[in-house]
Amino acid sequence: MIRITQLKLNPDHSEKDLREQIRKKLKLNRQSFSYEIEKQSVDGRKKPYLKFIYTVAVRIADYSEEQQQAYVQRINDNNIMYTKENRYQFPKADKDRLSEKIVIIGTGPAGLFCGLMLARAGFRPLLFERGSDVVRRSEKVQKFWESGILDTECNVQFGEGGAGTFSDGKLNTQIKDPAGRIRHVLEIFVEFGAPKEILYAAKPHIGTDILTKVVFQMREEICRLGGSVFFDSKMTDICIKTKEASVLINDSQKVCFDRLVLALGHSARDTFELLYAKGFLMEPKSFAVGVRVEHPQEMIDDYAYGENIYELPPASYKVTYKAKEGRGVYSFCMCPGGYVVNASSEEGRLCVNGMSYSKRDAKNANSAVVVTVTPDDYKQFGQGALSGIAFQRDLEEKAFREGNGNIPCQTYESFKENKKGVSFGEILPCTKGAVAPANLRNILPEELCGSIIEGMEGFARQLPGFNKKDALLLGVESRTSSPVRIVRDERLVSNFDRIYPCGEGAGYAGGITSAAIDGIRVAEAIAADADEQTEKGV
């Protein structure tokens, strides 16, 4: 196919305008062609004169691949190139796969995509989720936000779809993917109800309201293909040292398995403790902690777009800074037109996250402003590989006390002055869950608070107004990624054979898309090994 980059059009262009630009760029006369948008982004460098920039894949009708390649060479344009199409294909097999009993723990992106790929490959996976189905889960989460009554087994962290279900639904990832799995993940999301724009948007997102429907449709497909999904079904024990390996569900139901996928999610702390006690090799890993920061979405839009006549989507940002003492400070999980949500999952502990609906039409933009922490920062909590969890819990207990069970909140000015925030300025909080005036410096270690202040001031040199006195800080942001990694080998297997740590909770992903890709990789590994064992007659 022919790929064209740097196609620039006004934001109000039509589909006809894009086709004409392609025709002009390729110097086509009457030849018919088809095209597919691979990427669309906004160029705001010359505000207010904005442009949409496209990368498109073009196929000239009746031209063979060799002819298209030769055509590109004749044009001699650095923005036009010939490239082979890279479509992902799950490994096929003719072997009977129904005899394999595969159990998947967790229905976040890793578990769902692993289950879907296995079901489509002829297996009948059994998926167990400690939380409820997405409909009942949404009701429980809404009740928690309104009343403060927490269901510790079904909340923003636990339930069908995983923690990403109550987030912005961001699908961008920085991982390298020569196999084409990223595109395949996006195509599956579109297949089950996501807007097709995610296939080419520079920063694709779905939104909580649409993501809940997509998750439901994916589960229906797994079941239609012969798999099974069980909710309110928590793995409470695992037996791996006998001939017949099994898990115990809800302390009562024994489920035997040939292969087990541990797609736990980063908040399954009690399950991590269980696995650690059972002898799984685990290690602490670096992650980040900090606060959520709210600004008016209008301010972010003005910075990104300037004064212009076009209707454009709510703008996002990404800022980074290296503090004097060497720590990285950066924005994370930025939510345009979003809400800061109470994302707690344990009694007496409180943490926050960011969430947007598909329209991103709330008044404020919010983002985590976080500081990198390493195992050296929390080794004093002991507990070996689980020391990061102890550190998180300590922060969350302080946050709960500081806000008396509500989301601790203060202005940036009061944070800098190390005073309890008792009033707001022009910016009012956009939250899911009640807020309380607080001093977040009573929650985070002082060294990290200093880095956050230094970062906020540094960000203001990149994005004017970021350090507004009445910008709101809310906390604590403690679950940016898993604080542990369950060790696995090159076959993606743990130190116990045929058990596969998978996804973000296991320490191998950092968001919806990368978790989904890891689920696909584990499904590939299971299929390959199962087929090899069948061939050997094992």
PDB file of C-alpha atoms in Angstrom, residues 43 58 69 75 181 205 230 248 271 336 339 346 385-386 412 418 431-433 437 454 466 483:
ATOM      1  CA  ASP A  43      -1.195  21.135  14.411  1.00  0.00           C
ATOM      2  CA  VAL A  58      -3.905   4.460  -0.170  1.00  0.00           C
ATOM      3  CA  GLN A  69       5.774   0.367  -5.281  1.00  0.00           C
ATOM      4  CA  ILE A  75       6.854  10.398  -7.479  1.00  0.00           C
ATOM      5  CA  ARG A 181      -1.485  -5.942  17.925  1.00  0.00           C
ATOM      6  CA  HIS A 205     -10.254   7.501  23.907  1.00  0.00           C
ATOM      7  CA  PHE A 230     -18.642 -15.646  36.374  1.00  0.00           C
ATOM      8  CA  LEU A 248     -10.892 -21.931  45.157  1.00  0.00           C
ATOM      9  CA  THR A 271      -4.579 -11.651  45.979  1.00  0.00           C
ATOM     10  CA  PRO A 336     -10.141  16.694  29.287  1.00  0.00           C
ATOM     11  CA  TYR A 339     -14.045  14.433  36.837  1.00  0.00           C
ATOM     12  CA  GLU A 346     -10.476  -0.675  50.937  1.00  0.00           C
ATOM     13  CA  ALA A 385       8.094  -7.577  47.334  1.00  0.00           C
ATOM     14  CA  LEU A 386       4.899  -6.187  48.876  1.00  0.00           C
ATOM     15  CA  TYR A 412      -2.444  25.176  44.850  1.00  0.00           C
ATOM     16  CA  ASN A 418       1.376  24.285  53.730  1.00  0.00           C
ATOM     17  CA  THR A 431     -15.746  15.302  41.249  1.00  0.00           C
ATOM     18  CA  LYS A 432     -17.567  12.038  41.670  1.00  0.00           C
ATOM     19  CA  GLY A 433     -17.690  11.737  45.425  1.00  0.00           C
ATOM     20  CA  PRO A 437     -11.000  20.994  52.722  1.00  0.00           C
ATOM     21  CA  GLU A 454       8.822  22.459  41.657  1.00  0.00           C
ATOM     22  CA  PHE A 466      -0.672  25.788  35.193  1.00  0.00           C
ATOM     23  CA  PRO A 483       3.789  -1.670  42.742  1.00  0.00           C
TER      24      PRO A 483
END
